[in-house]
Short mmCIF file of C-alpha atoms in Angstrom, two decimals:
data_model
loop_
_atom_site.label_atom_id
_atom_site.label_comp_id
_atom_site.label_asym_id
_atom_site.label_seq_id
_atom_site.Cartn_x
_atom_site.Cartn_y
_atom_site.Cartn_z
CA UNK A 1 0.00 0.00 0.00
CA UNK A 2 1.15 3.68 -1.09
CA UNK A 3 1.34 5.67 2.21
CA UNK A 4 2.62 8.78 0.24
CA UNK A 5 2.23 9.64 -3.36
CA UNK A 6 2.69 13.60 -4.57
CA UNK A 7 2.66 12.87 -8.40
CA UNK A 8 4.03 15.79 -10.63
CA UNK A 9 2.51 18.33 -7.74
CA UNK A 10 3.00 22.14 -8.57
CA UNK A 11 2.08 24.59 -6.22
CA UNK A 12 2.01 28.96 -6.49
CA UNK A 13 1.48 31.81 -4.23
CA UNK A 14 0.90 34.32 -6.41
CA UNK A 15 3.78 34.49 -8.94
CA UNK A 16 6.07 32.06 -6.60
CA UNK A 17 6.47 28.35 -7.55
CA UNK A 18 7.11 26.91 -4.08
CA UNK A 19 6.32 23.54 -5.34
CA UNK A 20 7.55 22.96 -9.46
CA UNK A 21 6.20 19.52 -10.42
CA UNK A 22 7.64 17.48 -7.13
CA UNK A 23 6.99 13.81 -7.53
CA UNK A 24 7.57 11.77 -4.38
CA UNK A 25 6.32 8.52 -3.22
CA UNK A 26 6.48 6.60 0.00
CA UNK A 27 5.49 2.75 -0.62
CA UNK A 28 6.74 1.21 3.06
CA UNK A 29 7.22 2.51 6.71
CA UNK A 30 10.47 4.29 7.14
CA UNK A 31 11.87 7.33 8.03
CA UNK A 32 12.26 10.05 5.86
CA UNK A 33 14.18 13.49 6.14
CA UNK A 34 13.38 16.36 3.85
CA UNK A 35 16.17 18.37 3.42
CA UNK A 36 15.92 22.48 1.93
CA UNK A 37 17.20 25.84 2.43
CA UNK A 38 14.42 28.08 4.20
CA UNK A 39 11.71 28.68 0.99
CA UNK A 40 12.28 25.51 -1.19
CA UNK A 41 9.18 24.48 -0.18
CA UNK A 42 9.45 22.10 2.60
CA UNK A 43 6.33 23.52 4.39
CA UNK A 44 4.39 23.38 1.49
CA UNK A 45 4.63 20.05 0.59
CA UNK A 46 4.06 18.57 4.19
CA UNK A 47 0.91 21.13 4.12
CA UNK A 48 -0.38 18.96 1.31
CA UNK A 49 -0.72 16.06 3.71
CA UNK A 50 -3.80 17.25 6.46
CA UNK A 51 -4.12 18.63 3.86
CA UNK A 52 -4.29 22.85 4.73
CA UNK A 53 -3.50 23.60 1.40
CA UNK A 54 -4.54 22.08 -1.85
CA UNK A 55 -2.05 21.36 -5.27
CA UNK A 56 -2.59 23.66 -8.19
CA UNK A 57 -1.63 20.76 -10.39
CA UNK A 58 -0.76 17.33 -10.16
CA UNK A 59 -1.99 14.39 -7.62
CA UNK A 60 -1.49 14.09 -3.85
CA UNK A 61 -2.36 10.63 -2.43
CA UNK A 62 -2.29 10.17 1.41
CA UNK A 63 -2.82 6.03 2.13
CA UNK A 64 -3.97 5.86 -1.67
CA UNK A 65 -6.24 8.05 -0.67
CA UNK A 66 -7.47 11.81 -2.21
CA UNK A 67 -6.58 14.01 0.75
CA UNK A 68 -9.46 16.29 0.85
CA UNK A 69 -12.46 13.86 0.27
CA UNK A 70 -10.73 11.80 2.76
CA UNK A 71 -9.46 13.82 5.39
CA UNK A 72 -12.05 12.81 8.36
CA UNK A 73 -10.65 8.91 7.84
CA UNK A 74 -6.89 9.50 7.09
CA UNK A 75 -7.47 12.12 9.96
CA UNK A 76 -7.21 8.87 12.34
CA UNK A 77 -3.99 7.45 10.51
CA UNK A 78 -1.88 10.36 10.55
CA UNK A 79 -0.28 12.69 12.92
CA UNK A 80 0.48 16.69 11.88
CA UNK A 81 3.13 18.90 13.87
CA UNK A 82 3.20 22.37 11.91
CA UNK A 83 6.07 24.43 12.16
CA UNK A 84 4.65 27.39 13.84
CA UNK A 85 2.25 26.47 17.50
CA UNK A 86 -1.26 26.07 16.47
CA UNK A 87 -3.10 25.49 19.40
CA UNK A 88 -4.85 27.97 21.67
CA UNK A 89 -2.13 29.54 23.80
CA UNK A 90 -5.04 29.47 26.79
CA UNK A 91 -5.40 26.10 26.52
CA UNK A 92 -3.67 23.79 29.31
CA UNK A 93 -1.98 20.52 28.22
CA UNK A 94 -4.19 18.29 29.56
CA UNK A 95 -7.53 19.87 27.93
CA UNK A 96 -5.80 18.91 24.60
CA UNK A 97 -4.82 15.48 25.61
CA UNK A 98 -8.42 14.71 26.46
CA UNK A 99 -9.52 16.27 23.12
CA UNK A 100 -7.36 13.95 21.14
CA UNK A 101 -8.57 10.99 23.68
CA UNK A 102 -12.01 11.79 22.52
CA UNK A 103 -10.93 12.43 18.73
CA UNK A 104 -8.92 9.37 18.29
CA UNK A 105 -10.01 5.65 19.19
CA UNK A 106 -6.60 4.53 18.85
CA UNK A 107 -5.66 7.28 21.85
CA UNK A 108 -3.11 5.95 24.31
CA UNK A 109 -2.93 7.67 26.78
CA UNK A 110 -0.48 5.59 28.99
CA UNK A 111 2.15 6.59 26.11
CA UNK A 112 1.35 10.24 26.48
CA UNK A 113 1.29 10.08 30.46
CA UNK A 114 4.78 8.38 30.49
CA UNK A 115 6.41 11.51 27.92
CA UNK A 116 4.70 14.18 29.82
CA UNK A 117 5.53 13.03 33.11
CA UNK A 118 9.86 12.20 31.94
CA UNK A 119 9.93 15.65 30.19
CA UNK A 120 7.58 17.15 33.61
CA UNK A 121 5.04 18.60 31.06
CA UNK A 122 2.74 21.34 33.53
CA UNK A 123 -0.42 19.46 32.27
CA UNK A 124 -2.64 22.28 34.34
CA UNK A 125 -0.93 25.51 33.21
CA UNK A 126 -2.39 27.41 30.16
CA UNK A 127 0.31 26.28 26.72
CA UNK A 128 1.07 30.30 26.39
CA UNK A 129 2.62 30.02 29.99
CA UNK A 130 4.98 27.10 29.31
CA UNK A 131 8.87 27.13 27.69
CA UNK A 132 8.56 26.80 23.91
CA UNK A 133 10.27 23.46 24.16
CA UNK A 134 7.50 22.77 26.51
CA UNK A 135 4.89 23.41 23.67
CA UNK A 136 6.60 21.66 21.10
CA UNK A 137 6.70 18.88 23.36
CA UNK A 138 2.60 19.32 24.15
CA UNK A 139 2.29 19.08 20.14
CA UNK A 140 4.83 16.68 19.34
CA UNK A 141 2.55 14.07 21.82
CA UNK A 142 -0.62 15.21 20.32
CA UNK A 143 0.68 14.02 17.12
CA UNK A 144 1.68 10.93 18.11
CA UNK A 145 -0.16 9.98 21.09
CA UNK A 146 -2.84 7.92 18.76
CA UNK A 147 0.41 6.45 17.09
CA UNK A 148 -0.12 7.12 13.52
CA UNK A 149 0.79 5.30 10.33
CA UNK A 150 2.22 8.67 9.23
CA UNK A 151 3.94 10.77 11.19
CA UNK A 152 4.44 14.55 9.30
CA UNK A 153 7.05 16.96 11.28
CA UNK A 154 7.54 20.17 10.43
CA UNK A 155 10.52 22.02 11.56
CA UNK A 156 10.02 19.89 14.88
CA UNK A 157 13.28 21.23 16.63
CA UNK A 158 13.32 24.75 15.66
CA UNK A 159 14.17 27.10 18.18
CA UNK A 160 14.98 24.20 20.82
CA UNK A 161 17.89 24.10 23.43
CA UNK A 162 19.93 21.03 23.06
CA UNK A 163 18.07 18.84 25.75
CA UNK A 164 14.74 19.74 24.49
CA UNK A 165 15.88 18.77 21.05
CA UNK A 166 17.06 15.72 22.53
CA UNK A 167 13.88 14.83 24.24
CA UNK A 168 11.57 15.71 21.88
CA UNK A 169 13.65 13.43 19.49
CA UNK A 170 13.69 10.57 22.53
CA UNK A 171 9.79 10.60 21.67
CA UNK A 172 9.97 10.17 18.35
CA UNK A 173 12.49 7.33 18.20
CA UNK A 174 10.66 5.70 21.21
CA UNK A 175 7.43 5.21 19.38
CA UNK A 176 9.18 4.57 16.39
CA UNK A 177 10.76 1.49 17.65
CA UNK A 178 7.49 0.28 19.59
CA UNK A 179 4.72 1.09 16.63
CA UNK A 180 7.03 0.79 13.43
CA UNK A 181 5.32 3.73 11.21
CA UNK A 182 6.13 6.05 8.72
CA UNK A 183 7.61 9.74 9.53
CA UNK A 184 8.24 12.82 7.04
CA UNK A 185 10.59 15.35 8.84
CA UNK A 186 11.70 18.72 7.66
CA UNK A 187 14.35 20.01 9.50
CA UNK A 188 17.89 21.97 9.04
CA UNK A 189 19.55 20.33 11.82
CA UNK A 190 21.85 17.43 10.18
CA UNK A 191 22.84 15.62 13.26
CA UNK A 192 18.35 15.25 14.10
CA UNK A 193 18.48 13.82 10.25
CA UNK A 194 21.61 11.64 10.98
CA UNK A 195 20.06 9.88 13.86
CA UNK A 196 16.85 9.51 12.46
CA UNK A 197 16.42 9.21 8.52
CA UNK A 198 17.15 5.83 6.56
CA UNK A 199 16.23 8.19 3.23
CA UNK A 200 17.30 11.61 2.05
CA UNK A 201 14.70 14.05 -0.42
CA UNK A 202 16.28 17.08 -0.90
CA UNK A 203 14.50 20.33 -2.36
CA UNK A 204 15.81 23.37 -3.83
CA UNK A 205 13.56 26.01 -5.17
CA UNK A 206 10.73 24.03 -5.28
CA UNK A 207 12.13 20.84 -7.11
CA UNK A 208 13.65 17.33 -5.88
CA UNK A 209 17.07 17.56 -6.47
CA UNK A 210 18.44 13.97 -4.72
CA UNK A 211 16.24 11.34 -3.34
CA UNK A 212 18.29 8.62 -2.06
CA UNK A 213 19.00 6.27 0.76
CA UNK A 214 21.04 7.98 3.28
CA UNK A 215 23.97 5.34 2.91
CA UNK A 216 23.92 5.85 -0.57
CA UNK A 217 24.20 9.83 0.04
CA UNK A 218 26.98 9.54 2.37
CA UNK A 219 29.01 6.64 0.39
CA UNK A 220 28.44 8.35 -2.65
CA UNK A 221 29.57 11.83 -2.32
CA UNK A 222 33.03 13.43 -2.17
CA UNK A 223 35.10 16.70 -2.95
CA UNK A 224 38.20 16.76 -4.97
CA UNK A 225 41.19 18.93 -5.88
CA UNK A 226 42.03 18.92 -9.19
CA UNK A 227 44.87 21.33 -10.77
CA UNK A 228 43.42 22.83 -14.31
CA UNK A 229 42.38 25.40 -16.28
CA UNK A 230 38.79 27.28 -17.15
CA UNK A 231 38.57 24.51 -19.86
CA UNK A 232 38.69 22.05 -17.25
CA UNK A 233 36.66 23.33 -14.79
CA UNK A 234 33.86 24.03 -17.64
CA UNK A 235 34.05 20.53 -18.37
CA UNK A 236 33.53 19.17 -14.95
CA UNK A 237 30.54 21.57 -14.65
CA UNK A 238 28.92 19.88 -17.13
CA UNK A 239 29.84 16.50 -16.40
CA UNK A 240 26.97 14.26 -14.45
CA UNK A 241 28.28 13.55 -11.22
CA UNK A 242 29.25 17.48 -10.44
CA UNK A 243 27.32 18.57 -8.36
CA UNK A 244 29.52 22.23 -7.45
CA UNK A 245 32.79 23.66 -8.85
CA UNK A 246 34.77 26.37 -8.06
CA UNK A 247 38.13 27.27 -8.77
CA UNK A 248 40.70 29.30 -7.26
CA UNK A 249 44.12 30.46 -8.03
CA UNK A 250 44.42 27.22 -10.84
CA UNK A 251 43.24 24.90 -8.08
CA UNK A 252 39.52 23.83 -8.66
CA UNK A 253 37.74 22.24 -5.83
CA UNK A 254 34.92 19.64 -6.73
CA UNK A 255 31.97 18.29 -4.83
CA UNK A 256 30.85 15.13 -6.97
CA UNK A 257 28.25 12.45 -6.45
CA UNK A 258 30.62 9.48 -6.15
CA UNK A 259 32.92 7.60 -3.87
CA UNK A 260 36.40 8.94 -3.21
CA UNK A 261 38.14 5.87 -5.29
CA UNK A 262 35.63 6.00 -7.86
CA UNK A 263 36.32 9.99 -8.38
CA UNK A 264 39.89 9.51 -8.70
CA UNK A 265 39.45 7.01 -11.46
CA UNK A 266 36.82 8.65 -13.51
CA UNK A 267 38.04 11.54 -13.22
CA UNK A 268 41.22 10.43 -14.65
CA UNK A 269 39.69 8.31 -17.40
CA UNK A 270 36.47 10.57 -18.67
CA UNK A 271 37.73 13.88 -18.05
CA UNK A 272 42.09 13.18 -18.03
CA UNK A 273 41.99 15.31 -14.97
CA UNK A 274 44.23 14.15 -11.91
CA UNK A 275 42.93 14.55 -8.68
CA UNK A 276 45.58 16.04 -5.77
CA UNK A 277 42.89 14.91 -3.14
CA UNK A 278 39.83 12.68 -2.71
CA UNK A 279 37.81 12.73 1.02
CA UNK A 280 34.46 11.62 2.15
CA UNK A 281 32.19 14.49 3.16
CA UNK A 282 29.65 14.54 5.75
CA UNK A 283 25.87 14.91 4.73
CA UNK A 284 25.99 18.58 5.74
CA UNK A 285 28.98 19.71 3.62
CA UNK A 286 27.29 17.83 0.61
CA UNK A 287 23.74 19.30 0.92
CA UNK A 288 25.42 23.08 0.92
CA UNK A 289 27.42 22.22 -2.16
CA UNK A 290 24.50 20.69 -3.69
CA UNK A 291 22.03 23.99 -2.79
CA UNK A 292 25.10 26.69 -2.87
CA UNK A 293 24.58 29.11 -6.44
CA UNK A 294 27.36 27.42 -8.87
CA UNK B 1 29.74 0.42 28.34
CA UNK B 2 29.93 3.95 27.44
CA UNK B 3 29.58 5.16 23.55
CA UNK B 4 31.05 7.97 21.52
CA UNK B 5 28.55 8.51 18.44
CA UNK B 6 29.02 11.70 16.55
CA UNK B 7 26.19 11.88 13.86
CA UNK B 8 27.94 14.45 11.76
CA UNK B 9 31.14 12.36 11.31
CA UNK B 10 31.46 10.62 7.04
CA UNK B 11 31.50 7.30 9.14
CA UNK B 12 27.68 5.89 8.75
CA UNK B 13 26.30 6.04 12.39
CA UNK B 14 25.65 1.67 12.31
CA UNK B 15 29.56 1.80 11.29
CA UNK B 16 30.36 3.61 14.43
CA UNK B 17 27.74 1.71 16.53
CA UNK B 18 29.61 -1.81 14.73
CA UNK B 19 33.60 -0.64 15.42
CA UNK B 20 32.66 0.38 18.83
CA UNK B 21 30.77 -2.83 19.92
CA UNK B 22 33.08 -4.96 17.98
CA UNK B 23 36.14 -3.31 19.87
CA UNK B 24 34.20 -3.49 23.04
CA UNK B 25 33.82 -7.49 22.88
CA UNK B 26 37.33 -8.57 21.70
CA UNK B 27 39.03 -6.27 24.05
CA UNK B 28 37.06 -8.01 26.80
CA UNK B 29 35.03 -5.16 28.01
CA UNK B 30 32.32 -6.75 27.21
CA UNK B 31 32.90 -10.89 28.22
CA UNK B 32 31.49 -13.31 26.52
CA UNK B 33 28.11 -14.29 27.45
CA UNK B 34 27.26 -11.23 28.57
CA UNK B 35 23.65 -9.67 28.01
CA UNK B 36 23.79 -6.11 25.66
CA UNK B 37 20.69 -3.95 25.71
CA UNK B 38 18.23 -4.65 23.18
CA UNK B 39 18.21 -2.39 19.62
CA UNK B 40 15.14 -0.56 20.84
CA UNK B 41 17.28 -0.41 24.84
CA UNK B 42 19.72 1.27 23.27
CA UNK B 43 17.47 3.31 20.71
CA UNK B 44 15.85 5.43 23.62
CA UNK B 45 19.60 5.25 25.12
CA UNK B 46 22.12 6.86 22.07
CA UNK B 47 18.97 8.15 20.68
CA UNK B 48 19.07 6.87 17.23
CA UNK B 49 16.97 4.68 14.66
CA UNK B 50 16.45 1.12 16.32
CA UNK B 51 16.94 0.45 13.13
CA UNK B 52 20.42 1.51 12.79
CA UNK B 53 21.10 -0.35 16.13
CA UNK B 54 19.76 -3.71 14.34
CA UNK B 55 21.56 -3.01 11.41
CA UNK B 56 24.39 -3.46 13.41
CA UNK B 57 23.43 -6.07 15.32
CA UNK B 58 22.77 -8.16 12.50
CA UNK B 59 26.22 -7.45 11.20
CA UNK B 60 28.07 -8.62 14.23
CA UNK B 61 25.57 -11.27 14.17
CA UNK B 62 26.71 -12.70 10.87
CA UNK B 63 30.11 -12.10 11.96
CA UNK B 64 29.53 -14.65 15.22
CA UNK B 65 30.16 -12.14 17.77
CA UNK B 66 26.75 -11.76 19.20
CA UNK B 67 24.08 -13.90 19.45
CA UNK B 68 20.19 -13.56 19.64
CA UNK B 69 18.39 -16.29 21.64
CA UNK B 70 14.62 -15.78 21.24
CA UNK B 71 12.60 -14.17 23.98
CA UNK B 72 15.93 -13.70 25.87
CA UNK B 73 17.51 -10.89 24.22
CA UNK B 74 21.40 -10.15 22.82
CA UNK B 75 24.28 -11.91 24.18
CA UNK B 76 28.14 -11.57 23.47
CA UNK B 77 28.68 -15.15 22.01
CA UNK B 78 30.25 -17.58 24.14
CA UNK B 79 32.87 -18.99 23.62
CA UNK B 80 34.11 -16.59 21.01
CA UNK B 81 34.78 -17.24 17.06
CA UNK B 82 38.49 -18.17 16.00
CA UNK B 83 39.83 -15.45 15.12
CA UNK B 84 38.84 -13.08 17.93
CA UNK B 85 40.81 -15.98 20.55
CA UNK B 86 43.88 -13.06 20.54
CA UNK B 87 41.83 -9.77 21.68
CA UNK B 88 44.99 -7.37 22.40
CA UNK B 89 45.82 -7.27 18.18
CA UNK B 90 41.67 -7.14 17.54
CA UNK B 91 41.83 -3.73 19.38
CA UNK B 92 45.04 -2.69 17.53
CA UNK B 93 43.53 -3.39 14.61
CA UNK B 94 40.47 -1.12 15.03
CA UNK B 95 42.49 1.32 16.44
CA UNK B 96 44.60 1.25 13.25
CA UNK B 97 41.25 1.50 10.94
CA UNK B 98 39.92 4.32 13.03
CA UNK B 99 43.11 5.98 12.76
CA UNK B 100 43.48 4.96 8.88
CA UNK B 101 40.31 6.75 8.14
CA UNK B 102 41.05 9.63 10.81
CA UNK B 103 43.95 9.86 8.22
CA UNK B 104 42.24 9.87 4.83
CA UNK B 105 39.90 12.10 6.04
CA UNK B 106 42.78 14.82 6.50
CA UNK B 107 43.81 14.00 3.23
CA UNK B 108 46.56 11.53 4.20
CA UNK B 109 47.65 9.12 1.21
CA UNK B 110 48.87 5.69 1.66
CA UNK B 111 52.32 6.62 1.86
CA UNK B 112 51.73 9.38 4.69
CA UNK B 113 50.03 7.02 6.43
CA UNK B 114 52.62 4.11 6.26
CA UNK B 115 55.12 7.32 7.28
CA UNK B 116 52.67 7.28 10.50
CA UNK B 117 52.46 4.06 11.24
CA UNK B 118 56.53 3.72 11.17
CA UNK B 119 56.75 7.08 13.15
CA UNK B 120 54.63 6.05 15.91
CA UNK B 121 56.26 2.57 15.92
CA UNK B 122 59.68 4.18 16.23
CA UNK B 123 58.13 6.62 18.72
CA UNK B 124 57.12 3.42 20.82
CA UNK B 125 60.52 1.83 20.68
CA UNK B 126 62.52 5.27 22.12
CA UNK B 127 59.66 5.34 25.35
CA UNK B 128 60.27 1.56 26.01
CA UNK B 129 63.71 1.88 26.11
CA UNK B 130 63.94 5.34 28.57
#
C-alpha cells in the first residue's frame, strides 16, 4: 500500500512556484528526512498532507487516498506537527490530551502520560505560559499519542535548546521502535536527520534535487582537488556527477556524487583530470554544495 | 559500556555503533556471554533509529560475535569465534582502521600514512627503552 504519493505536484502563491512539479512517493514505513534551504518548499509540501492547502496541479495521495475527500478517515492514521504552535495559547496541556482521547479511538494515553511526566510537562498551566520546548513537546505528543501510520514533522526542533531537542527526538524514536510507522521530517539540523532518517529528499527552489538512501548519500559523495584550467573546470561543470565547482588560483575544488576511489578514477579516465585529493564528506557539507549558487 | 557517536562524522552512524561494539567485545570489556541492551534499549539510550542499532546487530551477528536467543535478548557469544581468541591485536587493529580513516579524512595518502604508522612505531621503541 502507497502511504505517500505527490505525483508531478506544482504549487504557487501568487507568482512564486514553491512547489515545481515534485513527484515523491512513499510505498513502506520508514523514516524520511526532507532536506531544503528556508523557501524551497518544505512547508508546502508537508501542508499537502492534512491537507491545509490544496495542489494547483498534479496528484497528492495520502494512504492511496485523495486528501481532501478523505481527510475525516486518514485524519485517524496520521499525525500533523506544523512548524509554527497552532493550538490555543489558553489552553492547558491536559484539555488537549483529552480532546485527542475523545478524537482518536486509537488514543493511548499511557504513552502520552509516560512523555509528559519524563519531560515534567505542567499538564494544568495554560500552553502560552509554558517554555517553547515545553509546547513543542505538548504538540509533538498530540501528534503521536494515537500512534499514527504517518507521522508529518515540520521544523520539529526549531528554536529548541539542546536537551529539548534531545527529548523531543527521545519521543519520536521511542514510538518509532514500539509502533514501526512512517515519519516525514523537515528540519535543518543534520545531526536530528543523521540519527533519524534511513532516506534523504532534498529540495531546492521548489524541485527534488536527490532522493536517495542515506547510505547511498553519504558513500556516494566526495570533494576533490584537481589542478586545471577554465577549460577544465567548464568541463567538470557539465559532467553528471558534479554537483559544485569552483576554482581558485588554478586549483579547482569539486563536490561530486561518487565515492572517493571512484572519483579519482573517472576523473582520470572521462575527463584526463588528476585529482591532488579525494575525502568523504559529511551529509551537511554535501547538501550546501549541492544547494550553494554554482 | 559507554559510547562515543558523533552523527555528523562521514563514518555511517551503524559503522560507528559496529567498530565500537566490535572493539568493546574482543578487548574483553564486554565478556562473553554477557547480556547487551536490546536495539530498541539502546534506541531510547544513544537516541538513534532502532533500526540503525539492528543493522548493526545483525552485522556482528553474521560475523559470530553476538548472538540472539529468542525471547531472551542479545548476548556476546560464548565462547568466542576463531579469530577473535587473541583480543589485544583485535583492538590494535580497530584502532589502526579508526586511525586509517582519521587519516584519509585529513587527506593523508597511503604513503603518509605508512610514514605514520613507522613514526609512531619508532616513537614506541625510544619510550620503552627510557
Amino acid at each position: 500500500m502507497t502511504i505517500l504519493e505527490l505525483d508531478r505536484v506544482t504549487r504557487r502563491y501568487r507568482r512564486t512556484e514553491a512547489l515545481n512539479q515534485v513527484s515523491l512517493r512513499i510505498d513502506q514505513p520508514q523514516v524520511v528526512g526532507l532536506l531544503g534551504r528556508n523557501g524551497a518548499g518544505k512547508s508546502t509540501l508537508l501542508r499537502l498532507i492534512p491537507p491545509l492547502i490544496g495542489a494547483d496541479s498534479g496528484t497528492v495521495r495520502v494512504f492511496g487516498n485523495d486528501p481532501w475527500s478523505h481527510q475525516e478517515a486518514n485524519k485517524l492514521r496520521l499525525g500533523y506537527l506544523a512548524d509554527t504552535d497552532i493550538h490555543p495559547p489558553g489552553l492547558r496541556a491536559q484539555d488537549l490530551f483529552d480532546l485527542c482521547a475523545s478524537v482518536y479511538p486509537t488514543w493511548d494515553p499511557a504513552l502520552v502520560d509516560r512523555f509528559a511526566d519524563r519531560f515534567e510537562v505542567q499538564r494544568r498551566k495554560p500552553l502560552g505560559q509554558l517554555s517553547k520546548g515545553q509546547q513543542r513537546q505538548v504538540g509533538l505528543l498530540c501528534a503521536v499519542g494515537h500512534r499514527p501510520e504517518l507521522l508529518v514533522l515540520d521544523e520539529p526542533a526549531g528554536g529548541l535548546d539542546p536537551v529539548a531537542r534531545r527529548d523531543f527526538l527521545s519521543v519520536v524514536i521511542e514510538v518509532l521502535a514500539d509502533s514501526g510507522g512512517t515519519v516525514l521530517f523537515a528540519s535543518h539540523l543534520f545531526a536530528d536527520i543523521e540519527r533519524l532518517a534511513e532516506r534523504i529528499v532534498i529540495l531546492d527552489r521548489g524541485r527534488v534535487i536527490l532522493d536517495d538512501p542515506l547510505d547511498a548519500v553519504r558513500s556516494q559523495s566526495c570533494r576533490v582537488e584537481v589542478s586545471g584550467d577554465d577549460a577544465l573546470l567548464a568541463r567538470l561543470r557539465a559532467w553528471t556527477p558534479c554537483v559544485h565547482a569552483a576554482s581558485a588560483s588554478g586549483r579547482i575544488t569539486a563536490s561530486l556524487r561518487l565515492a572517493p576511489d571512484d572519483a579519482r578514477t573517472r576523473l582520470a579516465s572521462e575527463l584526463g583530470a588528476t585529482v591532488d585529493e579525494a575525502q568523504a564528506v559529511g551529509l551537511e557539507d554535501f547538501f550546501i554544495a549541492l544547494t550553494e549558487a554554482p | 559500556m559507554l559510547w562515543r557517536l558523533s552523527p555528523e562524522s562521514p563514518e555511517p552512524l551503524y559503522q560507528q555503533l559496529v567498530r565500537q561494539l566490535r572493539a568493546a567485545v574482543v578487548s574483553g570489556r564486554l565478556k562473553p556471554g554477557e547480556r547487551i541492551p536490546s536495539h530498541r534499549e539502546l534506541a531510547a539510550k544513544l537516541v538513534i533509529n532502532h533500526l540503525t542499532i539492528k543493522r548493526a546487530f545483525d552485522l556482528l551477528e553474521a560475523e559470530g560475535l553476538l548472538v540472539t536467543r529468542r525471547g531472551l535478548g542479545t548476548f556476546v557469544s560464548d565462547p568466542l569465534p576463531k579469530g577473535h581468541a587473541a583480543p589485544g591485536w583485535q583492538e590494535v587493529e580497530s584502532d589502526l582502521a579508526r586511525g586509517a580513516e582519521t587519516a584519509r579524512r585529513l587527506g593523508a595518502d597511503r604513503s603518509a600514512w605508512s610514514g605514520m604508522v613507522d613514526r609512531a612505531w619508532k616513537i614506541s621503541r625510544t619510550e620503552e627503552s627510557t
